[in-house]
Amino acid sequence: MDDCLFCRIREGKIPAEKVHEDELVFAIKDINPQAPTHLLIIPHKHQETLMELETADRETIGTVFTVAGKLARERGLDKSGFRVVANCGSGAGQSVWHIHFHLLGGRGMKWPPG
Ligand code: 5GP
Ligand code: ZN
């Protein structure tokens, strides 16, 4: 996907600070962090929104959450708490049209999110 930011980052055509990579997902630091820790966990497979997920994607989405736990634990966030969130659609604030999950931590979190 030539015009997709996260596909271009995956291919190394746009630089990003990678903190994890396996055969299904990779993770980078968000360029505009909204918390002391703000990472993006991104499936390699290009799908625009969560609405495109199929049964065959279960392993990938499961991996997102095990990777989130690993990255959180490495940063001590298992003790202080953290949030994993995916915005689906522009009404929810999605701005990059390749599925990704935000991992946020290192500060207090309010509920409900804005
Ligand atoms: P969304 O708004 O789609 O839920 O999240 C997109 C995220 O991508 C935002 O938090 C934004 O800061 C981040 N982002 C946008 N452009 C870049 C970039 O070029 N590099 C990185 N590392 N993050 C980006
Ligand atoms: Zn993409």
Coordinates of C-alpha atoms and ligand atoms in Angstrom, one line a residue:
M1 CA 0.0 0.0 0.0
D2 CA 2.1 2.9 -1.3
D3 CA 0.0 5.6 0.2
C4 CA -0.3 4.1 3.7
L5 CA 1.9 5.6 6.4
F6 CA 2.1 2.5 8.5
C7 CA 2.9 0.2 5.5
R8 CA 5.6 2.7 4.5
I9 CA 7.0 2.6 8.1
R10 CA 6.8 -1.3 8.0
E11 CA 8.8 -1.3 4.8
G12 CA 11.4 1.1 6.3
K13 CA 10.6 3.9 3.7
I14 CA 9.6 6.3 6.5
P15 CA 11.7 6.2 9.7
A16 CA 10.2 5.3 13.1
E17 CA 11.5 4.2 16.4
K18 CA 10.6 0.5 16.4
V19 CA 10.3 -1.2 19.8
H20 CA 9.1 -4.6 18.8
E21 CA 8.7 -6.8 15.7
D22 CA 7.5 -10.3 15.1
E23 CA 5.9 -12.2 12.2
L24 CA 2.5 -10.7 12.8
V25 CA 2.8 -7.2 14.3
F26 CA 5.3 -4.5 15.0
A27 CA 5.3 -1.6 17.5
I28 CA 6.7 1.9 17.3
K29 CA 6.8 5.1 19.4
D30 CA 4.0 7.5 18.6
I31 CA 5.3 10.7 17.0
N32 CA 3.0 12.9 19.0
P33 CA 2.9 11.1 22.4
Q34 CA -0.2 11.7 24.6
A35 CA 1.3 10.0 27.7
P36 CA 4.9 9.4 28.9
T37 CA 4.6 6.0 27.2
H38 CA 2.7 6.1 23.9
L39 CA 3.3 3.2 21.6
L40 CA 1.5 2.0 18.5
I41 CA 1.1 -1.8 18.0
I42 CA 0.4 -2.4 14.3
P43 CA -0.4 -5.6 12.4
H44 CA 1.8 -6.1 9.3
K45 CA -1.3 -6.8 7.3
H46 CA -2.9 -3.8 5.8
Q47 CA -6.6 -3.4 6.8
E48 CA -8.2 0.0 7.1
T49 CA -10.3 -0.4 10.2
L50 CA -11.3 -3.0 12.8
M51 CA -14.5 -3.6 10.7
E52 CA -12.3 -5.5 8.1
L53 CA -11.2 -8.1 10.7
E54 CA -12.1 -11.7 9.9
T55 CA -11.8 -15.0 11.8
A56 CA -8.4 -15.6 10.2
D57 CA -7.1 -12.5 11.9
R58 CA -7.7 -13.9 15.5
E59 CA -4.0 -14.9 16.0
T60 CA -2.9 -11.4 14.9
I61 CA -5.2 -9.6 17.3
G62 CA -4.4 -12.0 20.1
T63 CA -0.7 -11.2 19.4
V64 CA -1.4 -7.5 19.7
F65 CA -2.5 -8.0 23.3
T66 CA 0.3 -10.3 24.3
V67 CA 2.8 -7.9 22.8
A68 CA 1.0 -5.0 24.7
G69 CA 1.5 -6.9 27.9
K70 CA 5.1 -7.5 27.2
L71 CA 5.9 -3.9 26.2
A72 CA 3.9 -2.7 29.3
R73 CA 5.8 -5.0 31.7
E74 CA 9.2 -3.9 30.2
R75 CA 8.3 -0.3 31.2
G76 CA 6.9 -1.1 34.6
L77 CA 3.3 -0.3 33.5
D78 CA 2.0 -3.6 34.8
K79 CA 2.3 -2.0 38.2
S80 CA 1.0 1.5 37.5
G81 CA -1.6 0.6 34.9
F82 CA -2.0 1.3 31.2
R83 CA -4.5 1.5 28.5
V84 CA -4.8 -0.2 25.1
V85 CA -7.2 1.5 22.7
A86 CA -8.1 1.4 19.0
N87 CA -10.0 4.2 17.3
C88 CA -12.4 2.9 14.6
G89 CA -13.6 5.5 12.1
S90 CA -13.1 9.2 11.9
G91 CA -15.9 9.8 14.4
A92 CA -13.8 7.9 17.0
G93 CA -10.7 9.9 16.1
Q94 CA -9.0 7.5 13.7
S95 CA -6.6 9.4 11.4
V96 CA -4.4 6.6 10.0
W97 CA -6.2 4.1 7.9
H98 CA -4.3 1.0 8.8
I99 CA -5.4 -0.8 12.0
H100 CA -3.3 0.0 15.0
F101 CA -3.6 -0.1 18.8
H102 CA -2.4 2.7 21.1
L103 CA -0.6 1.6 24.3
L104 CA -0.7 4.5 26.7
G105 CA 0.8 4.6 30.2
G106 CA 2.9 6.5 32.7
R107 CA 0.2 8.9 33.9
G108 CA -3.3 8.8 35.4
M109 CA -6.1 8.0 33.0
K110 CA -9.7 9.3 33.1
W111 CA -12.8 7.4 32.2
P112 CA -14.7 7.8 29.9
P113 CA -12.1 8.9 27.4
G114 CA -13.0 12.1 25.5
Ligands
5GP1 P1 -5.3 7.4 15.2 O1 -5.6 8.9 15.3 O2 -5.5 6.9 13.8 O3 -6.0 6.5 16.2 O4 -3.8 7.2 15.5 C1 -2.8 7.6 14.6 C2 -1.5 7.8 15.5 O5 -0.4 7.9 14.6 C3 -1.5 9.2 16.2 O6 -1.4 9.0 17.6 C4 -0.4 10.0 15.6 O7 0.3 10.8 16.5 C5 0.5 8.8 15.0 N1 1.3 9.2 13.9 C6 0.9 10.0 12.8 N2 2.0 10.1 11.9 C7 3.0 9.4 12.5 C8 4.3 9.2 12.0 O8 4.8 9.6 11.0 N3 5.1 8.4 12.8 C9 4.7 7.9 14.0 N4 5.6 7.2 14.8 N5 3.4 8.1 14.5 C10 2.6 8.8 13.7
ZN2 ZN -1.1 0.0 5.5

